[in-house]
Coordinates of C-alpha atoms and ligand atoms in Angstrom, one line a residue:
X198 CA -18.6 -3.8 -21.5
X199 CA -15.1 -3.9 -20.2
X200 CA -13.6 -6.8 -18.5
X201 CA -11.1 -5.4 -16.2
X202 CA -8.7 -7.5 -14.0
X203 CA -7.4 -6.1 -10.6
X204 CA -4.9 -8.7 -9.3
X205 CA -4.8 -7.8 -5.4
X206 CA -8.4 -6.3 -5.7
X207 CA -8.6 -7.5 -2.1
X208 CA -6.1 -5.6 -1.0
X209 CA -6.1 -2.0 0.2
X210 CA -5.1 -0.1 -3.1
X211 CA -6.9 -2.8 -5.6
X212 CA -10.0 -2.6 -3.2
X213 CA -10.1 1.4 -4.0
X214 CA -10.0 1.2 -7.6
X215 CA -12.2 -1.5 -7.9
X216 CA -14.9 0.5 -6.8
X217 CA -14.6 3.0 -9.2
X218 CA -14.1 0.9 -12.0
X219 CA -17.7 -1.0 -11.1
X220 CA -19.0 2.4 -10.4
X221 CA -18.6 3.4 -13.7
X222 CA -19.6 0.2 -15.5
X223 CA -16.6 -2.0 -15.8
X224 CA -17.0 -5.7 -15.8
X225 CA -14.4 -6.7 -12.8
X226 CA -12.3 -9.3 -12.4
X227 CA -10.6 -9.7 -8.8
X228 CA -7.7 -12.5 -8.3
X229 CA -6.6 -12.1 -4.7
X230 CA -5.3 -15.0 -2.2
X231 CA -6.3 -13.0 0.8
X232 CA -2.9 -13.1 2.3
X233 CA -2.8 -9.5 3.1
X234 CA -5.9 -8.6 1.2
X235 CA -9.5 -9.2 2.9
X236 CA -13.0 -10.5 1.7
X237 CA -14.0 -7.7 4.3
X238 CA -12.8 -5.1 1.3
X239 CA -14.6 -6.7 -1.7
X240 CA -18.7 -8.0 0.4
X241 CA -20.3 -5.2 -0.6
X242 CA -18.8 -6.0 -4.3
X243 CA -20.0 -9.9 -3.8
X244 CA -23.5 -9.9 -5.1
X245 CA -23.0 -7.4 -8.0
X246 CA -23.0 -9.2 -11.2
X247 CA -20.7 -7.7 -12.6
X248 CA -18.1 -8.9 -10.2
X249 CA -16.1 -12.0 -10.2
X250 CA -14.1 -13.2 -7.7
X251 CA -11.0 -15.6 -7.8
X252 CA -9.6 -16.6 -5.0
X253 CA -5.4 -17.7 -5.4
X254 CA -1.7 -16.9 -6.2
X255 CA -0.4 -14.6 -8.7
X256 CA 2.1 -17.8 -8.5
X257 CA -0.3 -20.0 -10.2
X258 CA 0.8 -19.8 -13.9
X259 CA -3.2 -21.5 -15.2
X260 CA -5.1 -19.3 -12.9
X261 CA -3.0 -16.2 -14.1
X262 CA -3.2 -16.9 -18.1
X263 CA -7.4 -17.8 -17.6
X264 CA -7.9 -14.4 -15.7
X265 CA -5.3 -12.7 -18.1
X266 CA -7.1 -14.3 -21.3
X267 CA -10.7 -12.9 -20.2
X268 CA -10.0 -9.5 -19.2
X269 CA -9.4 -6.2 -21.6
X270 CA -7.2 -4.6 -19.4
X271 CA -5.1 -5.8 -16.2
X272 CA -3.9 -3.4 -13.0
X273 CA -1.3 -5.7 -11.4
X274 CA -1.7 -4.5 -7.9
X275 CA -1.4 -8.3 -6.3
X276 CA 2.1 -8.0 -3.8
X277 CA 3.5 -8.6 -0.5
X278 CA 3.5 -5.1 0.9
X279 CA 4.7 -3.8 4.6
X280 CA 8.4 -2.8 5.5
X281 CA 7.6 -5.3 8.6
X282 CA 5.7 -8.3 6.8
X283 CA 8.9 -8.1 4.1
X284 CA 11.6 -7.8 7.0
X285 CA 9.4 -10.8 8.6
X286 CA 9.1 -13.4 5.4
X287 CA 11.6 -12.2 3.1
X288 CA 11.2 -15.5 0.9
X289 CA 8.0 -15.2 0.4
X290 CA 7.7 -11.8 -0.1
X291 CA 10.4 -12.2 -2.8
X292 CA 8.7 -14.9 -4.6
X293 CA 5.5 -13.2 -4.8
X294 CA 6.4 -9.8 -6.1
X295 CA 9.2 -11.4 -8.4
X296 CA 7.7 -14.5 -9.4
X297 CA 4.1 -13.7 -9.6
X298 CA 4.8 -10.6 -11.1
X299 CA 7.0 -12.1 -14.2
X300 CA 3.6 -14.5 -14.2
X301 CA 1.3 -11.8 -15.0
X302 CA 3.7 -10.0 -17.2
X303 CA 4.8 -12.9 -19.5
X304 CA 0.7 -13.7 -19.6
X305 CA -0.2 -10.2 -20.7
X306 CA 2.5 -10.1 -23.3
X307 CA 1.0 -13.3 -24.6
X308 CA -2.5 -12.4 -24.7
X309 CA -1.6 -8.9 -25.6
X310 CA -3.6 -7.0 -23.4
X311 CA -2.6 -3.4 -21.8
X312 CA -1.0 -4.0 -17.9
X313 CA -1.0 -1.1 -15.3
X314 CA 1.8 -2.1 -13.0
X315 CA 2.0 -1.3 -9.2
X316 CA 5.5 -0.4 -8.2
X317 CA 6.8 1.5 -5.2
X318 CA 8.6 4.6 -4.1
X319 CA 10.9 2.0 -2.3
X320 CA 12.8 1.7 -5.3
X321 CA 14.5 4.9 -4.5
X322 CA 15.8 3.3 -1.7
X323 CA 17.8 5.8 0.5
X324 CA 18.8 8.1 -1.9
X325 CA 19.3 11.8 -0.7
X326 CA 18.6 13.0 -4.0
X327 CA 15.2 15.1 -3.7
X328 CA 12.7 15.4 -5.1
X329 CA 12.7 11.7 -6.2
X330 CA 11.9 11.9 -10.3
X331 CA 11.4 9.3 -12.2
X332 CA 14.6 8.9 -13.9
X333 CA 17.1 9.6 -11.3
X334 CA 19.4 7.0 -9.5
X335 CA 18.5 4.8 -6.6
X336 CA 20.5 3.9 -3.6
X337 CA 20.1 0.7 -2.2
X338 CA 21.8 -0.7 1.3
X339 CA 23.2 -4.4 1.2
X340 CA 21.9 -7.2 0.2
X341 CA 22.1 -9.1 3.7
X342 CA 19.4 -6.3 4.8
X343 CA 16.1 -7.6 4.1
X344 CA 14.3 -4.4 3.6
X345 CA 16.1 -3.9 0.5
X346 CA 14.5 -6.7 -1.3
X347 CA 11.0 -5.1 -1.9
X348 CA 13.2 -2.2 -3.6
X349 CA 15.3 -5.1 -5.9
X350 CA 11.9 -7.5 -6.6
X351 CA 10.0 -3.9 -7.6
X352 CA 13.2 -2.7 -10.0
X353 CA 13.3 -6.2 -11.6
X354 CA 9.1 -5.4 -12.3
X355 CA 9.9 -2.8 -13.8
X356 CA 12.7 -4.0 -16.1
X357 CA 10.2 -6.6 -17.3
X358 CA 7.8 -4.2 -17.6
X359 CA 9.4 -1.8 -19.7
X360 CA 11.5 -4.7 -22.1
X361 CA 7.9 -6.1 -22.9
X362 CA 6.7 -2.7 -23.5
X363 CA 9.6 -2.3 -26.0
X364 CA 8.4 -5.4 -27.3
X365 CA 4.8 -4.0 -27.6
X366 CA 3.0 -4.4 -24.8
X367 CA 1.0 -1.8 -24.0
X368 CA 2.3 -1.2 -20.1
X369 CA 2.2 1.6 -17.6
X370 CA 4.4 1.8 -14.4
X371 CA 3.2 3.6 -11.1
X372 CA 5.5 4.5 -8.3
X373 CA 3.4 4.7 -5.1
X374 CA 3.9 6.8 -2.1
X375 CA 2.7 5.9 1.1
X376 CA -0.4 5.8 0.5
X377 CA -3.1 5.8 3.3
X378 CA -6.9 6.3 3.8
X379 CA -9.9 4.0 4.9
X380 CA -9.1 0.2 4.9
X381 CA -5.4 0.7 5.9
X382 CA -5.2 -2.7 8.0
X383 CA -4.2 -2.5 11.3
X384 CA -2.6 -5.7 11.3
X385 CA -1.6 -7.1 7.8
X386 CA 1.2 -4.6 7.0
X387 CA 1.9 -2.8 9.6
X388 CA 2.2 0.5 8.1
X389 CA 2.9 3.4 10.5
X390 CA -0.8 5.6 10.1
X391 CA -2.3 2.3 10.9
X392 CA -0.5 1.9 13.7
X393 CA 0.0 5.2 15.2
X394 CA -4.2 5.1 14.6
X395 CA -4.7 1.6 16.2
X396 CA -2.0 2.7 19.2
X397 CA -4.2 5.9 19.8
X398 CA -7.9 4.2 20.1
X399 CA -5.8 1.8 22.7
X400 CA -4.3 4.3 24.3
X401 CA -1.2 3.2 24.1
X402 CA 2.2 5.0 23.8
X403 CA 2.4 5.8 20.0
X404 CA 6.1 4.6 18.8
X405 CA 7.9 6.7 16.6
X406 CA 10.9 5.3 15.6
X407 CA 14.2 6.4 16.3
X408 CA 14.3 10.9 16.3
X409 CA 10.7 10.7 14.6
X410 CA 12.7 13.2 11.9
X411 CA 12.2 10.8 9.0
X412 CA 10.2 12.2 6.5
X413 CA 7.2 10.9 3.9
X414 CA 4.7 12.3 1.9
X415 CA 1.4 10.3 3.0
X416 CA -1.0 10.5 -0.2
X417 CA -4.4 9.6 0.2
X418 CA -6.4 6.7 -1.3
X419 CA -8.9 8.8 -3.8
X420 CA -6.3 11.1 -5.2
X421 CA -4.1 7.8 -6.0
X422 CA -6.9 6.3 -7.6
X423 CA -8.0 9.4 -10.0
X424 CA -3.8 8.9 -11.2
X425 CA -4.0 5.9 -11.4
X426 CA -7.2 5.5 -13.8
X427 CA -5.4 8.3 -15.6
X428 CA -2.9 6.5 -16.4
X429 CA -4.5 3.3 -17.8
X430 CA -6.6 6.2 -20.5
X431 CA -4.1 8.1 -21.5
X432 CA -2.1 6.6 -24.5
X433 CA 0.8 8.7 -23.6
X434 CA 1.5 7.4 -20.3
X435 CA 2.1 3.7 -22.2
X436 CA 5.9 3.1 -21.8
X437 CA 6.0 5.2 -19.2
X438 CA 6.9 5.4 -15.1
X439 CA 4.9 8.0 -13.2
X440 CA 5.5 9.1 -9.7
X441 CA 2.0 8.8 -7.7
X442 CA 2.2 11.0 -4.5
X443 CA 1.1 13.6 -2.5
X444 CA 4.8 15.8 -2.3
X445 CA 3.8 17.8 0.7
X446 CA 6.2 16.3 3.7
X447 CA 6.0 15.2 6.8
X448 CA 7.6 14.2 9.3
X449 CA 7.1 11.0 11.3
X450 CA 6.9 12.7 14.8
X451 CA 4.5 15.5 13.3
X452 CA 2.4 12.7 12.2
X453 CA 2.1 11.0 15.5
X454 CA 0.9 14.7 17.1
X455 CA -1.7 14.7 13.8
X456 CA -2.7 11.4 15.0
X457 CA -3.0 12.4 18.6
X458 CA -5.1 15.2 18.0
X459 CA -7.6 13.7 15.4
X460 CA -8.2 10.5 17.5
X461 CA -8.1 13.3 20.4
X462 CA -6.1 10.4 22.3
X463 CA -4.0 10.8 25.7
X464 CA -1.7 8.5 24.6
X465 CA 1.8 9.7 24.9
X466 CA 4.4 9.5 22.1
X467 CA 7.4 7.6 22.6
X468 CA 10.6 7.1 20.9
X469 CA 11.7 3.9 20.6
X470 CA 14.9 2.1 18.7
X471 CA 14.4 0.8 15.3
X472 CA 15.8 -2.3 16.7
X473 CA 12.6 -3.2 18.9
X474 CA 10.5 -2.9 16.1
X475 CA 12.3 -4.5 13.0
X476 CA 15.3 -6.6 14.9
X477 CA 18.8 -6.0 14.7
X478 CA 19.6 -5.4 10.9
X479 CA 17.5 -2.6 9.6
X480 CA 18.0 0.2 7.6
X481 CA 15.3 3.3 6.8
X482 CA 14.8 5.8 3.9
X483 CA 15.3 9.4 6.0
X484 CA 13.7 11.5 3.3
X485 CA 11.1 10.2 1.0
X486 CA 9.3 12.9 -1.4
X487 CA 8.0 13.0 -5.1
X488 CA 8.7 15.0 -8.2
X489 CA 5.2 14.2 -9.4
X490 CA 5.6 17.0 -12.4
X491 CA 5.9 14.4 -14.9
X492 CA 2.1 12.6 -13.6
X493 CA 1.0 16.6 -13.5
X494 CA 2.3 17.4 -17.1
X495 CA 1.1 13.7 -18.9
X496 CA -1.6 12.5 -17.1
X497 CA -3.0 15.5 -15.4
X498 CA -2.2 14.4 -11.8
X499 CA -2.7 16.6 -8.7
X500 CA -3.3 15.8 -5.3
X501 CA -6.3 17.4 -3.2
X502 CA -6.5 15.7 0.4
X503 CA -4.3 17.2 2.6
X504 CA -2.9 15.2 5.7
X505 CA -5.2 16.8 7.8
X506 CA -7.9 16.0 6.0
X507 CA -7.1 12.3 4.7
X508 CA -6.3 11.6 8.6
X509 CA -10.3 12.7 9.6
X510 CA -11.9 10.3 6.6
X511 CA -9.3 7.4 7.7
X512 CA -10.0 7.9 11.5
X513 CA -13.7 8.0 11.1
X514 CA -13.7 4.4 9.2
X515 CA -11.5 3.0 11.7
X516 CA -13.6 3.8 14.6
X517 CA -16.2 1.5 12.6
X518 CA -14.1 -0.9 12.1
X519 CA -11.4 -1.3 14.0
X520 CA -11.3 -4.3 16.6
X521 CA -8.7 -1.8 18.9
X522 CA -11.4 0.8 18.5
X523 CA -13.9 -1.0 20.4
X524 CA -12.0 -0.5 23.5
X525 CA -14.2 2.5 25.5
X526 CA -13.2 5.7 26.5
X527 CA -12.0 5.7 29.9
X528 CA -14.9 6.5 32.2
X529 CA -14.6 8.1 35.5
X530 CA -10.8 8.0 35.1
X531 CA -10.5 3.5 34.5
X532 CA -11.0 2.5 31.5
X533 CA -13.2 -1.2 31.0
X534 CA -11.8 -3.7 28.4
X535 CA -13.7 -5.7 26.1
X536 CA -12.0 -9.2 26.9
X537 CA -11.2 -9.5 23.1
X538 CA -9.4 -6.7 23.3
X539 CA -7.1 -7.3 26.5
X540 CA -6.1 -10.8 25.2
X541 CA -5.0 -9.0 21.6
X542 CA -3.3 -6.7 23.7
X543 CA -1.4 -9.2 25.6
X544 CA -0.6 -11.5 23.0
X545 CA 1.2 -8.4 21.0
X546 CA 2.8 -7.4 24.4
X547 CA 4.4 -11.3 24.4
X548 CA 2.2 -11.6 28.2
X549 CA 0.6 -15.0 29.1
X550 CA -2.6 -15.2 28.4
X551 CA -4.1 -17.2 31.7
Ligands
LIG801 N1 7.3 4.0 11.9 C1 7.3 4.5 13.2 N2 6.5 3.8 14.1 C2 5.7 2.7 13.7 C3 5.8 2.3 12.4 C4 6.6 2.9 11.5 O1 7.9 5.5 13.5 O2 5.0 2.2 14.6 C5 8.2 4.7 10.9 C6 9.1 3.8 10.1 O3 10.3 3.5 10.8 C7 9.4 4.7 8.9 C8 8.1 5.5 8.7 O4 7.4 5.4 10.0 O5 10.4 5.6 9.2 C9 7.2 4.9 7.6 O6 7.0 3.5 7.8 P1 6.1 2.6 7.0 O7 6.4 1.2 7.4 O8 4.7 3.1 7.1 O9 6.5 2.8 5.5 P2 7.9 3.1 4.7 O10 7.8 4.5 4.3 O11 9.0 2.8 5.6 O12 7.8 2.2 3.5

């Protein structure tokens, strides 16, 4: 049987996969701290035997080379991910996705065993040069914006990555973009489907930021997972960095209206200073899509779930399981709120709670 490792298996992508890979047989090792992960994502995994999991840091070096030792293969998905929780703990973040990714990396090359790597289509930074492929330049802003140090920790990843693959480690790097689809968590990372989704079942103005002209390419969570399970087979893709997206665009205000009429919410959209949301210094990407025809011609890769479509499947499993969600639909024109609710409300508003 395999024994497969899935740092961040807690977390939204690593959850995804690891379902597949148990589904299919695979012996599965999760190493997650649950700092933006939950054991909500992994219970129905719990009492399957052929599931282990251990809970801490990609930062600790003995827990990393004992995971690393007893697996066949690794998918180092383990990060601190969210424009807003990087922005808001910058040292951390940086640790983690530098430190704790050099961790796994150095323990793979030592115990020799083949390394799918998570990266991110933040490494492009801002660059107007689209479609984004694999090879082209990035454009970063300055070091004293915060934002920009997911893009640096992720390119120093992949330099690791690929100088221990020229060494002969057997590695693969992945290029994610915005990905999205059940489990998205409302709170953790603060990406903007789980908020526009979150500020719809509340109905609460959803806040596009700035013109709401930006653009991204949401892909969903089951096509990312068929690429990347591609990409740990395929001996070809070793060496290799792939670009994992759906390309079709979108823009962020024609997202909120997608969101509007899928959660069929009344809230209004509202346009709102980047400033509010991220504080003063902040920069964003305006145009983010992929040139996924390298993924297409080596590993087979091609998106199915349009952004219609993704949005009904994510929407449905929030309504289960989102707290926001539990709010009622307004009845006879005043809507009641669970107390839970109101107080979470509140406290994101910055209100006193008496
Ligand atoms: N965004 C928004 N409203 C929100 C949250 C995000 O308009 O409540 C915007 C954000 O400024 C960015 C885009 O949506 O332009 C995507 O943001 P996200 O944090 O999801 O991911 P990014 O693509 O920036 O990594």
């Amino acid at each position: 049987m395999r024994r497969v490792l899935v740092t961040g298996g807690a977390g939204f992508i690593g959850s995804h996969l690891m379902d597949f890979l148990l589904e299919r047989g695979d012996y599965v090792l999760c190493l997650d701290d649950c700092s933006t992960g939950t054991l909500g994502n992994i219970a129905p995994h719990r009492k399957n035997r052929r599931f282990e999991f251990v809970s801490g840091s990609i930062l600790q070096g003995r827990i990393v080379a004992k995971c690393v030792r007893n697996a066949d293969l690794i998918f180092h998905f383990a990060a601190a991910v969210g424009v807003r929780h990087i922005v808001e703990n910058p040292l951390r973040s940086i640790r983690v996705n530098v430190e704790g990714a050099a961790n796994v990396l150095e323990k793979a090359f030592r115990y020799k065993k083949k390394i799918i790597l998570a990266s991110s289509s933040e490494v492009y930074g801002k660059s107007t040069n689209l479609p984004y492929r694999e090879e082209d330049d990035r454009l970063l802003g300055p070091t004293t914006i915060n934002r920009w140090s997911y893009a640096a920790g992720k390119a120093i990843d992949e330099h690791l990555a690929l100088n221990y693959g020229r060494q002969g480690l057997a590695v693969v790097i992945l290029r994610f973009f915005n990905t999205y689809g059940p489990r998205i968590n409302e709170e953790a990372y603060g990406t903007v489907i789980a908020q526009f989704i979150r500020q719809a079942f509340l109905g609460e103005p959803l806040t596009v930021h700035g013109d709401g002209k930006q653009v991204r390419c949401f892909s969903y969570i089951t096509d990312i997972v068929a690429g990347i399970i591609k990409a740990s087979e395929i001996k070809a893709a070793e060496g290799e960095i792939f670009n994992l997206g759906n390309p079709n665009p979108s823009t962020i205000m024609e997202l909120a209206e997608s969101v509007k009429r899928v959660t069929a919410s009344l809230s209004p959209i509202q346009q709102v200073p980047y400033r509010d949301y991220y504080g003063q210094s902040y920069e964003d990407t305006p145009v983010r899509i992929p040139d996924i025809s390298k993924a297409k011609q080596i590993l087979n890769f091609e998106p199915f779930v349009s952004l219609a479509e993704g949005l009904r499947r994510t929407v449905a499993w929030c309504r289960r399981n989102y707290r926001s969600s539990l709010e009622p639909e307004p009845a006879n024109g005043r809507p009641k709120t669970p107390p839970a609710v109101l107080l979470d409300k509140l406290k994101r508003q910055g209100r006193p709670l008496s």
